[in-house]
Each structure stands twice: as structure tokens, then as C-alpha cells.
XYZ file of C-alpha atoms in Angstrom:
643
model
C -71.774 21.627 -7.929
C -72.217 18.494 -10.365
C -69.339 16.459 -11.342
C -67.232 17.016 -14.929
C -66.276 13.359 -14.635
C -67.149 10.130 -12.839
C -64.502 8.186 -11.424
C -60.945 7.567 -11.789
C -61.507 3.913 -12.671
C -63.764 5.321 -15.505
C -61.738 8.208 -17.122
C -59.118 6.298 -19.187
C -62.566 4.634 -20.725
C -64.397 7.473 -21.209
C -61.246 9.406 -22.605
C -60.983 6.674 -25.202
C -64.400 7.189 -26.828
C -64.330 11.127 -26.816
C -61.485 11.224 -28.661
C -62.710 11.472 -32.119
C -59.402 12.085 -34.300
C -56.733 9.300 -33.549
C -53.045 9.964 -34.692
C -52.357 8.705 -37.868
C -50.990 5.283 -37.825
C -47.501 6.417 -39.609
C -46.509 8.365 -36.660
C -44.965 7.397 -33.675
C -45.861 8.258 -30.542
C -44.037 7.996 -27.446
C -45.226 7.714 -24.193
C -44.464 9.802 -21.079
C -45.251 10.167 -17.088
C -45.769 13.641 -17.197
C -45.495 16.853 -19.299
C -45.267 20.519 -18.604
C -46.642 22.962 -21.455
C -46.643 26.722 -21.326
C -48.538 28.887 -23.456
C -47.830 32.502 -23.954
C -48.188 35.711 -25.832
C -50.117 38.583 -25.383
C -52.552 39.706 -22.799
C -55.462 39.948 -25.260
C -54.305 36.515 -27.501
C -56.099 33.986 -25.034
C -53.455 32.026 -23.874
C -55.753 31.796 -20.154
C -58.783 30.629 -22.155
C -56.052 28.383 -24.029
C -54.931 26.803 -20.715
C -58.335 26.804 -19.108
C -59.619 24.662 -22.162
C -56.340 22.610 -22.039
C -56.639 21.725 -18.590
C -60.521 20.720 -18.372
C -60.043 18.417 -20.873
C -56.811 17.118 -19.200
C -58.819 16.537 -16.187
C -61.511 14.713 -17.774
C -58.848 12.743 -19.135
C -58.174 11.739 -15.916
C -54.904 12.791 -15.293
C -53.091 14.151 -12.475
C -53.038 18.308 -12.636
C -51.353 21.443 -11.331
C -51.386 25.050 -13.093
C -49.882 28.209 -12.635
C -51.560 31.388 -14.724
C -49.662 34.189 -14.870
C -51.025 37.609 -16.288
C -50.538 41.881 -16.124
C -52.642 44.050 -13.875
C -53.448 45.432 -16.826
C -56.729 45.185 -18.508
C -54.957 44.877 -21.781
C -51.199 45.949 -21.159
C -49.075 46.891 -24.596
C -49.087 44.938 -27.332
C -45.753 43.171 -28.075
C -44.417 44.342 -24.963
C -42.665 42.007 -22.211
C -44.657 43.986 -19.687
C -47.623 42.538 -21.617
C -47.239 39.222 -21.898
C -49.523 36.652 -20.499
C -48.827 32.919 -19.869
C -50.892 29.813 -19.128
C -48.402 26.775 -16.721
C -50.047 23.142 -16.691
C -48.148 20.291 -14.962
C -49.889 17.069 -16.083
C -49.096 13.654 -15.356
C -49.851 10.001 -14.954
C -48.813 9.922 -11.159
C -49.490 11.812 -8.280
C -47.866 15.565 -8.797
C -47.710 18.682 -6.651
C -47.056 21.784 -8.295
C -47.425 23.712 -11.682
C -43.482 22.458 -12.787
C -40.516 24.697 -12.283
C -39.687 24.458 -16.203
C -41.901 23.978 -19.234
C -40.870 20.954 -21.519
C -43.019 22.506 -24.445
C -43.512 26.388 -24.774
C -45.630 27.862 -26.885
C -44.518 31.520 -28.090
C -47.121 33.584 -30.045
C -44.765 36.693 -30.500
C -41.576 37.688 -29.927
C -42.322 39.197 -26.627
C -43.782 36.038 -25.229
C -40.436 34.012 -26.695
C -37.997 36.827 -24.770
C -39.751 36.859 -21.477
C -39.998 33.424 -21.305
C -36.780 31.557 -22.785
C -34.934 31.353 -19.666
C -37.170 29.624 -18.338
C -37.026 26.655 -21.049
C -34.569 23.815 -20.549
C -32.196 23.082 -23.735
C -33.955 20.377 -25.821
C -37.405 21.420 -25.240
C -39.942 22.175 -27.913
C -40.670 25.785 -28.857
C -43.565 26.164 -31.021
C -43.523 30.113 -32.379
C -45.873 31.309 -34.057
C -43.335 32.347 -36.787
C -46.413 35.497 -38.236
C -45.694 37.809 -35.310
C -41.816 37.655 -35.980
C -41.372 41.012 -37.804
C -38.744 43.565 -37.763
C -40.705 46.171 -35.637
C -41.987 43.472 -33.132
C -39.042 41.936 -32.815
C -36.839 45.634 -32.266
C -39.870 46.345 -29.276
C -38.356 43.679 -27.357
C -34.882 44.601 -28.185
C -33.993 41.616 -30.480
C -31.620 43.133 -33.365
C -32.006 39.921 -35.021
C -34.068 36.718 -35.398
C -33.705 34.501 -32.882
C -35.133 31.967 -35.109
C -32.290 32.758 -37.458
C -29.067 33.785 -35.631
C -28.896 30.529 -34.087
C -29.159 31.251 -29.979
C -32.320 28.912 -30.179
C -30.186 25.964 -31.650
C -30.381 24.204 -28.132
C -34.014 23.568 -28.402
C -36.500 21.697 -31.043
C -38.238 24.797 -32.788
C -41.243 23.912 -34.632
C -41.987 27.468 -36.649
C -45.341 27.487 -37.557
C -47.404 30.386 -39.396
C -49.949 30.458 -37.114
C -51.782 33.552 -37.778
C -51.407 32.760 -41.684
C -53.020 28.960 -41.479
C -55.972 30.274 -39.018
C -56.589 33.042 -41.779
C -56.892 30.348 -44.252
C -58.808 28.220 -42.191
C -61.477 30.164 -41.801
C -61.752 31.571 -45.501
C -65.332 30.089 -45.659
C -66.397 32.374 -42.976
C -67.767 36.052 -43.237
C -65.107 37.634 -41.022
C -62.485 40.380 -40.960
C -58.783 39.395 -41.338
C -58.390 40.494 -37.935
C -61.500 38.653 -36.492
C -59.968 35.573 -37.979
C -56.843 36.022 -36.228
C -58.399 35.955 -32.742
C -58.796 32.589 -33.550
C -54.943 31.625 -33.763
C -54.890 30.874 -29.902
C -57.982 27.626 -30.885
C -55.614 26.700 -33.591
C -52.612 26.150 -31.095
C -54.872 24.572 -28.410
C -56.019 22.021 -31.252
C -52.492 21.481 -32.539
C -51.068 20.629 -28.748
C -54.351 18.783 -28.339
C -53.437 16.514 -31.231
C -49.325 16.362 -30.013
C -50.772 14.971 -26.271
C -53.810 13.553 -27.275
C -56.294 14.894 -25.633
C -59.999 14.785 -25.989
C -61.921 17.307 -28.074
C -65.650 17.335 -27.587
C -65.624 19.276 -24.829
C -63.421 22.216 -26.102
C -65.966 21.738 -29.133
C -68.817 21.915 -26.915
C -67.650 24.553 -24.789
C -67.277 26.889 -27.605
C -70.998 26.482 -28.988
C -71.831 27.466 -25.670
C -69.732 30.196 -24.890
C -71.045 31.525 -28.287
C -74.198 30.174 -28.318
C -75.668 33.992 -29.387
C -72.598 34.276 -31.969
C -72.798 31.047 -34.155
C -70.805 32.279 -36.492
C -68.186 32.993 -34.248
C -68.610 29.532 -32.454
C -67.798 27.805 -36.032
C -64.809 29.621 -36.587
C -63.248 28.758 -33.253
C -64.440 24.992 -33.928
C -62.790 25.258 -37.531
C -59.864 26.794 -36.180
C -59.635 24.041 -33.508
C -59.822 21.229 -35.686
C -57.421 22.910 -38.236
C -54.943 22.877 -35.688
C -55.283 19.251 -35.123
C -55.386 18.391 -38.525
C -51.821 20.318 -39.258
C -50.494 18.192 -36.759
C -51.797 14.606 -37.577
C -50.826 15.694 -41.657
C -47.399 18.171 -41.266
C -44.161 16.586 -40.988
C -42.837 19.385 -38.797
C -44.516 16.901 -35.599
C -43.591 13.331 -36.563
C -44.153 12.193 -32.995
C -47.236 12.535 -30.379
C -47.096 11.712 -26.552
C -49.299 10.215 -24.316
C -49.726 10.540 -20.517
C -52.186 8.030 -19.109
C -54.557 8.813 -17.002
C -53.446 8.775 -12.966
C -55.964 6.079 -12.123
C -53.811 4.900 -8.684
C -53.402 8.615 -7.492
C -56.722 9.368 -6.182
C -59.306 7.458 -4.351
C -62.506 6.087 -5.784
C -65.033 9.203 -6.464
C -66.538 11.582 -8.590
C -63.810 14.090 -9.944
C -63.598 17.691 -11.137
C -60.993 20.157 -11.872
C -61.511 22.578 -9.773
C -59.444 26.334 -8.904
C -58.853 27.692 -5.442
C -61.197 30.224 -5.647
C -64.046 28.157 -6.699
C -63.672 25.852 -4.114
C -63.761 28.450 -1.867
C -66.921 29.450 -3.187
C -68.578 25.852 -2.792
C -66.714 25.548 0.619
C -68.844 28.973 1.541
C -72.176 27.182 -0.090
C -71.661 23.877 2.187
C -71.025 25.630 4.865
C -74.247 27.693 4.993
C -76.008 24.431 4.344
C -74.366 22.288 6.991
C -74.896 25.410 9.372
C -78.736 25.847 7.977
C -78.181 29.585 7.927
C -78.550 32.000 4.665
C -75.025 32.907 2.935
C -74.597 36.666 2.886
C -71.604 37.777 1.299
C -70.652 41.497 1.555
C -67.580 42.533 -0.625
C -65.658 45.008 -3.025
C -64.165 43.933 -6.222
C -60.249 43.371 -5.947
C -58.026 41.313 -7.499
C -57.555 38.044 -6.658
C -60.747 37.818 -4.505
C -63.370 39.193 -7.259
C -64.105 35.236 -8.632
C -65.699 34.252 -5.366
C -68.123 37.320 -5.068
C -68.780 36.135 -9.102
C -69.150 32.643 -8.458
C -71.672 33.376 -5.410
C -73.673 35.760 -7.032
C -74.463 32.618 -8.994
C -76.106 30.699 -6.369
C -79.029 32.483 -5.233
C -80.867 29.123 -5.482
C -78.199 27.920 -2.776
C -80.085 30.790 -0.150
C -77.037 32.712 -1.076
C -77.388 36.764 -0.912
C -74.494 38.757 -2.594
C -73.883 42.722 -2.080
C -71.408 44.540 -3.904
C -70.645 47.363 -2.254
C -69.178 50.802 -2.451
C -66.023 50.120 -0.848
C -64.494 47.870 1.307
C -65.528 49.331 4.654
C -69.235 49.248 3.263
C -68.780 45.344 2.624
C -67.498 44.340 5.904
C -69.842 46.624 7.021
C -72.908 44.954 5.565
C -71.330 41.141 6.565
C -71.403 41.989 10.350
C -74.755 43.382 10.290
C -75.713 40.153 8.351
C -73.928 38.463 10.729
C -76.164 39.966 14.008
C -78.630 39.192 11.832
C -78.426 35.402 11.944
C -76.805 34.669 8.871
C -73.354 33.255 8.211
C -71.332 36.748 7.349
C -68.480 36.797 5.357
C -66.472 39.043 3.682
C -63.585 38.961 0.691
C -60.703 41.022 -0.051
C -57.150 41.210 -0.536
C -54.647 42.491 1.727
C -55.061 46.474 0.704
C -58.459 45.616 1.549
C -57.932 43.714 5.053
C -56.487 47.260 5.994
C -59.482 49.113 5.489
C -61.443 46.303 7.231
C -59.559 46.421 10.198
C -62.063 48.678 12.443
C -64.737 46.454 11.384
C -63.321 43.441 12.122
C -61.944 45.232 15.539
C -65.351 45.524 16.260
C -66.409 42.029 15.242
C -63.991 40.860 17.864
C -65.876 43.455 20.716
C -69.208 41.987 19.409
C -68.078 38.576 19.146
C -70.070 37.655 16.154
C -69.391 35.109 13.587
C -67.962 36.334 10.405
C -65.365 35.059 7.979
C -62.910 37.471 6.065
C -61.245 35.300 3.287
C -57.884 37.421 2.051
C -57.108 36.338 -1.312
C -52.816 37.428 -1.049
C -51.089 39.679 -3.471
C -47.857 41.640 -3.597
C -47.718 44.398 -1.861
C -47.467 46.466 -0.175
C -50.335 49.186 -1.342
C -51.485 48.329 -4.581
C -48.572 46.100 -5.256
C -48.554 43.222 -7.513
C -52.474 42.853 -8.132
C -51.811 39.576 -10.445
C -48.772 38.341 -8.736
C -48.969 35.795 -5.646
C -47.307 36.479 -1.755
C -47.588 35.124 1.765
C -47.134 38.446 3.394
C -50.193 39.553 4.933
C -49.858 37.372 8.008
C -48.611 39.388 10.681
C -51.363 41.891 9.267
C -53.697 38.934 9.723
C -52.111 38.221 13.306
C -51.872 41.611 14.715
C -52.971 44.322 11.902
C -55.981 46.082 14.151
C -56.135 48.736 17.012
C -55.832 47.182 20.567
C -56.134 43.643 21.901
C -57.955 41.888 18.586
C -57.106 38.567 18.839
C -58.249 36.406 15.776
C -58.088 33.166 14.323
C -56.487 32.539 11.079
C -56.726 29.480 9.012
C -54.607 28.690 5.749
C -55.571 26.324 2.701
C -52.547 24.309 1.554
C -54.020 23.476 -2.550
C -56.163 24.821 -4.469
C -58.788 21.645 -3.416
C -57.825 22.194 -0.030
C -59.388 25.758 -0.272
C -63.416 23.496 0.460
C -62.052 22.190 3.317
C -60.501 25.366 4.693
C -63.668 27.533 4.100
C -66.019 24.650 6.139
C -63.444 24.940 8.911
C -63.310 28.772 8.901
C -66.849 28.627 9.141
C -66.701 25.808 11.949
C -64.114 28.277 14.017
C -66.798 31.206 13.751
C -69.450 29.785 14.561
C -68.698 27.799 17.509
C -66.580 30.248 18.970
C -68.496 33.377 18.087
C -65.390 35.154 16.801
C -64.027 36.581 13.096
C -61.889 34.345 11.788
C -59.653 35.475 9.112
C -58.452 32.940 5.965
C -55.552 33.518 4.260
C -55.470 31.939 0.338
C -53.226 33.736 -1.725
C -53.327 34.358 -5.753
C -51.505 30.696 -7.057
C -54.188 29.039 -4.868
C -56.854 31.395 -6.181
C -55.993 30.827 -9.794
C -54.383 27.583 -9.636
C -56.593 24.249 -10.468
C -56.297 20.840 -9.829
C -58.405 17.561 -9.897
C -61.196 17.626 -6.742
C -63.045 14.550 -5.664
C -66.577 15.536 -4.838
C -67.549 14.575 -1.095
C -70.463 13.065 -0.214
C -72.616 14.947 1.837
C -72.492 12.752 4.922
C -68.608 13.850 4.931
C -69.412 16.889 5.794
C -69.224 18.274 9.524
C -72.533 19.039 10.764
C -71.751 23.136 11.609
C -75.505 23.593 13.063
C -75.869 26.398 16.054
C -78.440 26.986 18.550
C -79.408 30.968 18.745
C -80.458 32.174 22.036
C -84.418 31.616 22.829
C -84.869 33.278 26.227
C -83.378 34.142 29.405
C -80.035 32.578 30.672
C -79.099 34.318 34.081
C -81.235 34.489 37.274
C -80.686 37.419 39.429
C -80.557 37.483 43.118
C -84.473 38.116 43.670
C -84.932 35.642 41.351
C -85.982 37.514 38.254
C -84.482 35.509 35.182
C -83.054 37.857 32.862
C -80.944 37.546 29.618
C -77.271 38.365 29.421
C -75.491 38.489 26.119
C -72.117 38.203 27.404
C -72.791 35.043 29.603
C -70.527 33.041 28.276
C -70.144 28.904 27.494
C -67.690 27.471 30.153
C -65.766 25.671 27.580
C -65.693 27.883 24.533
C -66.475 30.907 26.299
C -68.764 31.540 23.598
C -71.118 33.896 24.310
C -74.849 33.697 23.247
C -76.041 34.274 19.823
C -79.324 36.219 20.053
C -81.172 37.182 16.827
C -82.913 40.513 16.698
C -86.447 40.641 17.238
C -86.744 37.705 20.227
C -88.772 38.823 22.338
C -86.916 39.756 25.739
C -83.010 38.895 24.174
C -82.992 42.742 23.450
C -79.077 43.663 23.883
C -76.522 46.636 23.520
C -74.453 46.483 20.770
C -71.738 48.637 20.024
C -67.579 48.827 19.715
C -67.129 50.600 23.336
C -66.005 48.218 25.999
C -68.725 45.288 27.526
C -69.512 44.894 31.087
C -68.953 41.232 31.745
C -72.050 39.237 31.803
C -74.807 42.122 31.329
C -73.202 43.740 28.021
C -73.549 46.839 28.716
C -71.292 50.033 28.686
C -68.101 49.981 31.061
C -65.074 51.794 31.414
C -64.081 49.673 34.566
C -60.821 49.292 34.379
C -60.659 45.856 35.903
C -63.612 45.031 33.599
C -61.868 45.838 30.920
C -58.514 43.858 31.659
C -60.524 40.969 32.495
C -62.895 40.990 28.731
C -59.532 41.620 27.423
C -57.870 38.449 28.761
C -61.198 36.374 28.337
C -61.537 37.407 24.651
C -57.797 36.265 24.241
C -58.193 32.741 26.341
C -61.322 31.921 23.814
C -59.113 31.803 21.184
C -56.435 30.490 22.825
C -58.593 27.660 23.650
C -60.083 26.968 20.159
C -60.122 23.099 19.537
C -57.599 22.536 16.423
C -55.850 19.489 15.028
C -52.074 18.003 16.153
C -49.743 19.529 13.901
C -48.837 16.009 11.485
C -45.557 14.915 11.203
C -44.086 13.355 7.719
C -40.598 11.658 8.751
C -40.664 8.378 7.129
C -37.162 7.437 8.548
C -37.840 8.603 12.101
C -33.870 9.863 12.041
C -34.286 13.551 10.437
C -32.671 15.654 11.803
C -34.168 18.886 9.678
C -37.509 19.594 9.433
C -39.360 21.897 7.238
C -42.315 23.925 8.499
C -44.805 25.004 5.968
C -47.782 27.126 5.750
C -50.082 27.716 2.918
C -49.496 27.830 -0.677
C -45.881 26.671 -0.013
C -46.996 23.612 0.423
C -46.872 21.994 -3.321
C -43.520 23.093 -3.702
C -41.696 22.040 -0.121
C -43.318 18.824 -0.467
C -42.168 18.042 -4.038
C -38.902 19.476 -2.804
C -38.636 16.886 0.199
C -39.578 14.349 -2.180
C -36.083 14.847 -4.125
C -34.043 15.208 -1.361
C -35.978 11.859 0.000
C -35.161 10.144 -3.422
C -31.139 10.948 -3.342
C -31.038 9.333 0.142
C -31.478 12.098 2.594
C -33.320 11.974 5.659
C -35.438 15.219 6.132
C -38.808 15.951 8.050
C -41.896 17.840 6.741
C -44.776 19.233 8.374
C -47.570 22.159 7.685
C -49.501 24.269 9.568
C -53.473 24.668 8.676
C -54.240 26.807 11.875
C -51.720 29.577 12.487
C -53.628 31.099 15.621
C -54.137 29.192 17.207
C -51.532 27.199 16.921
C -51.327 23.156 17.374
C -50.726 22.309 20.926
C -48.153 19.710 20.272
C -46.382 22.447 17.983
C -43.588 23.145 20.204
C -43.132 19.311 21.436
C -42.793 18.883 17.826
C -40.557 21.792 17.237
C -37.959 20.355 19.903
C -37.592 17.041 18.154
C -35.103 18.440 15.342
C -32.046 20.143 15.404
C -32.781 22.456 12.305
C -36.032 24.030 11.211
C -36.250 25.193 8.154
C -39.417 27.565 7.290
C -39.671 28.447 3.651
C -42.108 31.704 3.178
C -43.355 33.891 0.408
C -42.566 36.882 2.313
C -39.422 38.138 4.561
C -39.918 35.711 7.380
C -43.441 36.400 9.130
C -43.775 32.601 10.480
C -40.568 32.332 11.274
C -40.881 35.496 13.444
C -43.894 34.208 14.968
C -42.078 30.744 15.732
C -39.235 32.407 17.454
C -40.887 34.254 19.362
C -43.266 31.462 20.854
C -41.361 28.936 20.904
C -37.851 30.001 21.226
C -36.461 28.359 18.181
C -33.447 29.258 16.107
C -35.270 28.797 12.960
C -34.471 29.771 10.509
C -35.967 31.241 6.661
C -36.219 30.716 3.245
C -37.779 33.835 1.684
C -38.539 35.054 -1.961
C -41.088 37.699 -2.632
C -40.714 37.756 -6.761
C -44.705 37.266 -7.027
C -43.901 33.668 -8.267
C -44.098 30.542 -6.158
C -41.089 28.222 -5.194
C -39.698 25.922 -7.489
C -39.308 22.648 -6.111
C -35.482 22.506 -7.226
C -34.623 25.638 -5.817
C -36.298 24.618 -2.438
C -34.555 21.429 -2.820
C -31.162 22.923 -3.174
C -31.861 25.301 0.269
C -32.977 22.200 2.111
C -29.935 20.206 1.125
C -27.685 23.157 2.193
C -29.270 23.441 5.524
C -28.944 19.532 6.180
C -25.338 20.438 5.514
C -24.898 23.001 7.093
């Protein structure tokens, strides 16, 4: 976990000297606050590797960051197809920003396809660079253009910069001992060089990344370099781009540190690494491949150094499975999936609740439901989350606001567990998982000290005296019961999903036993320690607030920031823990007239909020697999002060 950059301060500094190729003199360049680029074509043409390569070196630039990738189910959907078409968002600016953009002031368009599905997205008078190769009769008739759009004059509105891409990388890499269509797979390098030269960015560490990534394929590696610094020569020397931008670096958004750009995902991975290390207990992860959790079973397996132990298993069951034995094993358990995944889990973590074991299950959203939309981002799995097992299973469930945030959610998932003894369920979602953003580094003394005490011998004295161990003798203020590793001597226990006798553990079909394990299990999460709900209303006179969870949060509070900057008076707050909820949630609640809830689903917060707290509040919903754009959110918040 080592730093890509050093500080803020430095970046602008160190940005200066990396960059190798300065715009010729002749041309002018202009510069802006922030920029939104898109790249697209299709699924196999790079355009995430484009972005990815983009956005690192935008972030060692040292400015402010926010993407969006967007990308089939399929492995490698139809060529030329809309259905196939994969795109790369990236938000960059010299201030503090919030989410991937809602529209793309540059769009890069490697086909036909990529140009269709994304053109209504572009505002008029923003550049369109198309690669102008790819326009052909037969691709363009697969999308169901009967003519040229770069000819019949519907793209008159925008600056189109046609450029033969495919053609120039051919010629670039002449020298080289490859096929035409090897060559070509360099065309995506070429663009990334050419929009590398048009925003300046620095190149030595695309350069560098490519030796490595090709470190056994040279030859390969010096065609992508060639067709990387092609690009950014045909910008510097064509007078297609007479003008280059710059975006300074955001050196007053963040506070002094050590930087990185960093996706949700991955910090969810290191969150899972400093957790086990703040806890001093082994990292076992137990988990089935699914899409958008698979990176963090990746990323772990990685870390064996860490203490971490990864099993891939069968199927989901067998994962979850394997985490809660890990789990009663003394380790700190946790599991990954998505939410067709948290409904094969559901026994298990039924019977993590019975056990009362620590174990994390980190749900990575999708659309659903079933399979659904495996690359496509949703909020709706959290009245699965809430209530989705047989019988009284109460859990906790914690939700990551940014991708950053995802660190800080995973150490206090892990907190939750462990002190309490309970399952605690996380719920990211995939524009978290995917999305990236700059990450300052904590020092290790920031981090909360998550150590636990196991069971070492007896706890309970029975009335002759004889001192005896009981695993269900629980803390009187967490009502935590004991956590007693297998193989102390005399802390032998039963263990098993049929109903606990108070105290003793063992079997009991009491019925007063059971209503009173019932309500105890339920109280102990009740009475998990969480944070005051914060309150953002500047003006103290709001009248609306808007209640967030989650990945919404980007968008409602760039949203609020617009409706703040036209004069209106509007309240924002979010919600980390979800179950338990803050205690001063309702107080809060009652201060405003209006609450607004915006949600990536039909209204599952807003259900839970009604019914709790008796509030008329009421939703904003979308469930198109995309996130909220801040304008549209803006526009339903205004309507509802209105209203």
C-alpha cells in the first residue's frame, strides 16, 4: 500500500519535470477549472485501460478526480454493436469535485457505434474526436445510420476533429514486425497520447506502465510506446488541435499527505488488510467470483505477505461457508458477493447471527433482480440486507459514501463485528466499486485500535461453586457474548443453528428461552454504538432536507451545491449506518418540513424512514443502472422546495 505520489504541495512540481514534450510555443493554450472526457468504442478497443492510464496520470498530476466506467456483461459483446460499446467517464479538475460529470465536454468516438450510443449525451459545442477509419458503410448501417453523420451535417453543433486513427497507428508502427491487425490494437495508446498532449498531462508513467505490463512482450511494449508518442506528436504538429488546456493541479482541495488514486474496490481491499492488522487476527476471505465483487478476492489474493488467506470456492454457499468456520476459528471472516449472491448466503449468515460470530459480508450492488445488470450500478439490495433471511436475523449494515470512503467503511464493518460479535453486512455498489478518486494515505496511528480479547477460561460460577464456562454469558453493555477459540482447554462449546439456551449454549426449544435470545439478539444491535447523523445546513433556515445513503452521495451533494449557489436554502445529510440507525435520526428528521430521499432503487430508505419514524418523506428513484446526475437531482430538489 505505498503511495503513487507525495503531497499535494509537491504534485504541481513534480508534474512539471515529468512532462517531457511541452506544447509547441505557436499554440495557444487556454486554461480551465475542470474538464470532463469520455472515451468510447468497443468492448475489446481498450477504452478502460485508456481511462485507467488517463486517470493515474491525472492523479499524479495532482488534480482533483472522479470516474465513471461503464462496460457490457459481456466478455466481448458484438463488434460495432451499441449493445457493445464500452466507455471510460473522468471528471478532472483544479477544485474540489464530486462526481464523474453528468456530460462529457470532449468525447472520444472510435466507431460509429460508440458515436450513436453516446451523442446524446454530448452538449452542443463540445469536441468529438472520431476516429474517422471505422466509419464505413457496413458499420455505419449496423447501427442504423443511412448516412454519415460526419457528412449530413446533424454533428454541425459540435467541434469534430476527424482523425484516421487506425490509419496513423498503422503507420506508426511500420518499423515493427506486426500484423496489420496487431498494429491496430494499438489505436486506443494513440488516442490516450493525443488527449494527453490536448490536457497536458504527464507521460512517463503511461510509458513506464507499458514496459511493465509487457515486460515478457518487448516488442509489443514498443509499439504501444510508439503509438503513444505518435499520438502526442499529431497533436503538438496537426493543425486540426490549434489549442491545448490546462487544469492545475487542486493543491487547496485536500489536506497535507501522501496521495493515491485509488477505486472503491481497492480500498476495500486495504480497508480489509488494516483491519486484520489493527485487530492482530489473520484475514481469511472466503468467496465466489461475481461481478462487481471479483477485484477484492483478486486484490487479496495478493497479500499473502499481509497474513491474508484467500479461498475461492465452489459456490457461494461454500464461501460463506468457509468465512464462518474461519471466523470460529479466530480469524477475522469475511465474505464477498453481490446481491444474487447475498441470497444464497442468507442461511449462513442466519446462522452467523444464532452463533454470534464475527464475520463481514461486503455486497458489491448490481441491477437486478436475478442476474440483472452484472456491469450496471443499483441501491436495491437493502431491504434484502435489512430483512432478506428466515426468522428474527437482525444485522448491521454499513454503507461507504466514495469510492475512498470504501477504507474507512471496511475498518468500521470490521469494528461493528468484532465488538459486538455479530455479521455485519456492507453495502458498496458497482460506481463505488469501479469508480476512483484521489486517497490520502493515513498514518497508522489514525487508525482505530480493533484488538479483541478471546475467552481464556471459565466465566460463570455455579451454585456449589464449581466455575464453569458459558458461551452465551454475555457483556452487560454490548451483550457480546464470549469469543472462545477451539482447542482451549475447558472453553469446549455447542455450536450449531438450533436455538441457544441462555447462558449455557446449549440446545432449547423453551419457548420463553427462545423469545427472550430473540429479543436479546435484537437489543445488541439495537444498542450498537454509532455516530450522530451530521447535519449540513449552512443557513440554519432550510426548510428541505435531503437524506442520503451510499453511492448517492457525490451526486446529491454536488446537486445541493447548485441549488446553494442560485440562492436557495436546502439541508443535506447522509447516513453511514443504516441499522442501526443514528439516535438523533428522528430529532433530526423533525426539524424540516420536507425530506427528500433520493435512491437508486424504488424507495427502500424511504420505506424504512416511514415506517420508523413516521415521516411523509418522500422519493426520488431511478433504477437505469447509471448514477444521478447532479442537474437532474438539482432540478427534483428545486421542485420539492417549491412544492
Amino acid at each position: 500500500m505505498t503511495s503513487q505520489v507525495s503531497s499535494p504541495a509537491e504534485q504541481a512540481d513534480e508534474a512539471v519535470v515529468g512532462e517531457q514534450r511541452k506544447p509547441a510555443g505557436a499554440k495557444e493554450t487556454r486554461r480551465l477549472d475542470r474538464v470532463i472526457i469520455r472515451f468510447a468504442g468497443d468492448s475489446g478497443d481498450g477504452m478502460q485501460l485508456t481511462g485507467d492510464r488517463f486517470t493515474s496520470e491525472t492523479a499524479s498530476f495532482g488534480n482533483d478526480l472522479s470516474t465513471l466506467p461503464n462496460f457490457p456483461a459481456e466478455i466481448r459483446a458484438p463488434a460495432g454493436t451499441l449493445p457493445g460499446v464500452s466507455s471510460f467517464q473522468l471528471h478532472f479538475a483544479d477544485h474540489d469535485i464530486l462526481t464523474p460529470g453528468d456530460a462529457p465536454n470532449v468525447l472520444v468516438a472510435m466507431n460509429p457505434a460508440a458515436l450513436k450510443a453516446n451523442i446524446g449525451d454530448v452538449p452542443r459545442g463540445a469536441e468529438i474526436i472520431v476516429n474517422t477509419d471505422e466509419f464505413t458503410k457496413r458499420a455505419m448501417a449496423k447501427v442504423g445510420y443511412a448516412a454519415s453523420p460526419l457528412e449530413d451535417g446533424s454533428l454541425d453543433g459540435y467541434a469534430v476533429h476527424p482523425v484516421p486513427l487506425t490509419t496513423m497507428t498503422v503507420e506508426a508502427l511500420k518499423e515493427f514486425e506486426l500484423s496489420r491487425k496487431e498494429a491496430e490494437r494499438s489505436k486506443n495508446m494513440f488516442a490516450l497520447g493525443l488527449l494527453s498532449w490536448m490536457y497536458h498531462r504527464p507521460t512517463e508513467g503511461t510509458e513506464k506502465f507499458l514496459r511493465n505490463k509487457f515486460a515478457k512482450k518487448p516488442e509489443i511494449a514498443a509499439a504501444n510506446i510508439a503509438a503513444f508518442r505518435a499520438g502526442w506528436n499529431f497533436g503538438e504538429t496537426t493543425e486540426d488541435f490549434a489549442v491545448s488546456y490546462e487544469v492545475a493541479p487542486a493543491t487547496k482541495t485536500f489536506p497535507t499527505g501522501t496521495y493515491r488514486n485509488i477505486s472503491g474496490n481497492l480500498a476495500l481491499s486495504y480497508g480489509l488488510i488494516a483491519a486484520s492488522k489493527q485487530a492482530d487476527l489473520p484475514l481469511y476471505l472466503g468467496s465466489y467470483p461475481i461481478t462487481p465483487a471479483s477485484d477484492i478476492l483478486h486484490e487479496l489474493s495478493r497479500h499473502k505477505n499481509f497474513g491474508v488467506r484467500t479461498f475461492q470456492a465452489e459456490d457461494e454457499i461454500a464461501g460463506i461457508g468457509a468465512a464462518l468456520g474461519a471466523a470460529f476459528g479466530g480469524s477475522l471472516a469475511v465474505t464477498t458477493t453481490s446481491g444474487p449472491g447475498v441470497a444464497l448466503k442468507s442461511e449462513t449468515i442466519g446462522l452467523a447471527v444464532s452463533l454470534e460470530l464475527p464475520l463481514l459480508v461486503i455486497d458489491i450492488q448490481r441491477g437486478g433482480p436475478s442476474t440483472g445488470l452484472p456491469t450496471k450500478t443499483e441501491q436495491a439490495d437493502l431491504l434484502q440486507a435489512m430483512y432478506g433471511r428466515n426468522g428474527e436475523a437482525p444485522v448491521p449494515v454499513v454503507a461507504p459514501c466514495t469510492p475512498a470512503d470504501c477504507f474507512d467503511a471496511a475498518l468500521e464493518a470490521a469494528r461493528i463485528a468484532l465488538i459486538y460479535r455479530t455479521p455485519v453486512l456492507l453495502l458498496s455498489d458497482g460506481y463505488l466499486a469501479n469508480g476512483s478518486e484521489p486517497w490520502r494515505i493515513p498514518d497508522v496511528d489514525e487508525l482505530p485500535d480493533l484488538r479483541v480479547q478471546f475467552a481464556q477460561g471459565p466465566n460463570h460460577t455455579l451454585d456449589d461453586g464449581t466455575e464453569v464456562f458459558w458461551p452465551y454469558k454475555r457483556d452487560p453493555q454490548t451483550l457480546a457474548r464470549p469469543w472462545a477459540i477451539p482447542g482451549t482447554p475447558g472453553l469446549e462449546h455447542r455450536i450449531g443453528g438450533i436455538e441457544k439456551q441462555d447462558g449455557t449454549g446449549n440446545i432449547s426449544y423453551d419457548p420463553a428461552n427462545h423469545d427472550f435470545m430473540v429479543r436479546t439478539r435484537q437489543a445488541k444491535i439495537d444498542g450498537i454504538d454509532v455516530p450522530d447523523i451530521e447535519v449540513d445546513d449552512p443557513s440554519g433556515e432550510a426548510n428541505t432536507l435531503v437524506l442520503g445513503w451510499g453511492s448517492t452521495y457525490g451526486p446529491i451533494t454536488a446537486a445541493v451545491r447548485r441549488l446553494r449557489a442560485a440562492g436557495e436554502n436546502i439541508a443535506q445529510a447522509h447516513l453511514r449506518h443504516i441499522n442501526p440507525f443514528p439516535r438523533n435520526l428522528g430529532a433530526v428528521l423533525g426539524r424540516y418540513e420536507k425530506v427528500v430521499i433520493p435512491e437508486m432503487n424504488l424507495g427502500q430508505l424511504a420505506t424504512l424512514v416511514r415506517a420508523k419514524y413516521l415521516v411523509d418523506a418522500h422519493s426520488y428513484n431511478q433504477v437505469n443502472g447509471m448514477p444521478f446526475k447532479a442537474e437532474q437531482l438539482a432540478t427534483a430538489l428545486k421542485e420539492a422546495i417549491d412544492g
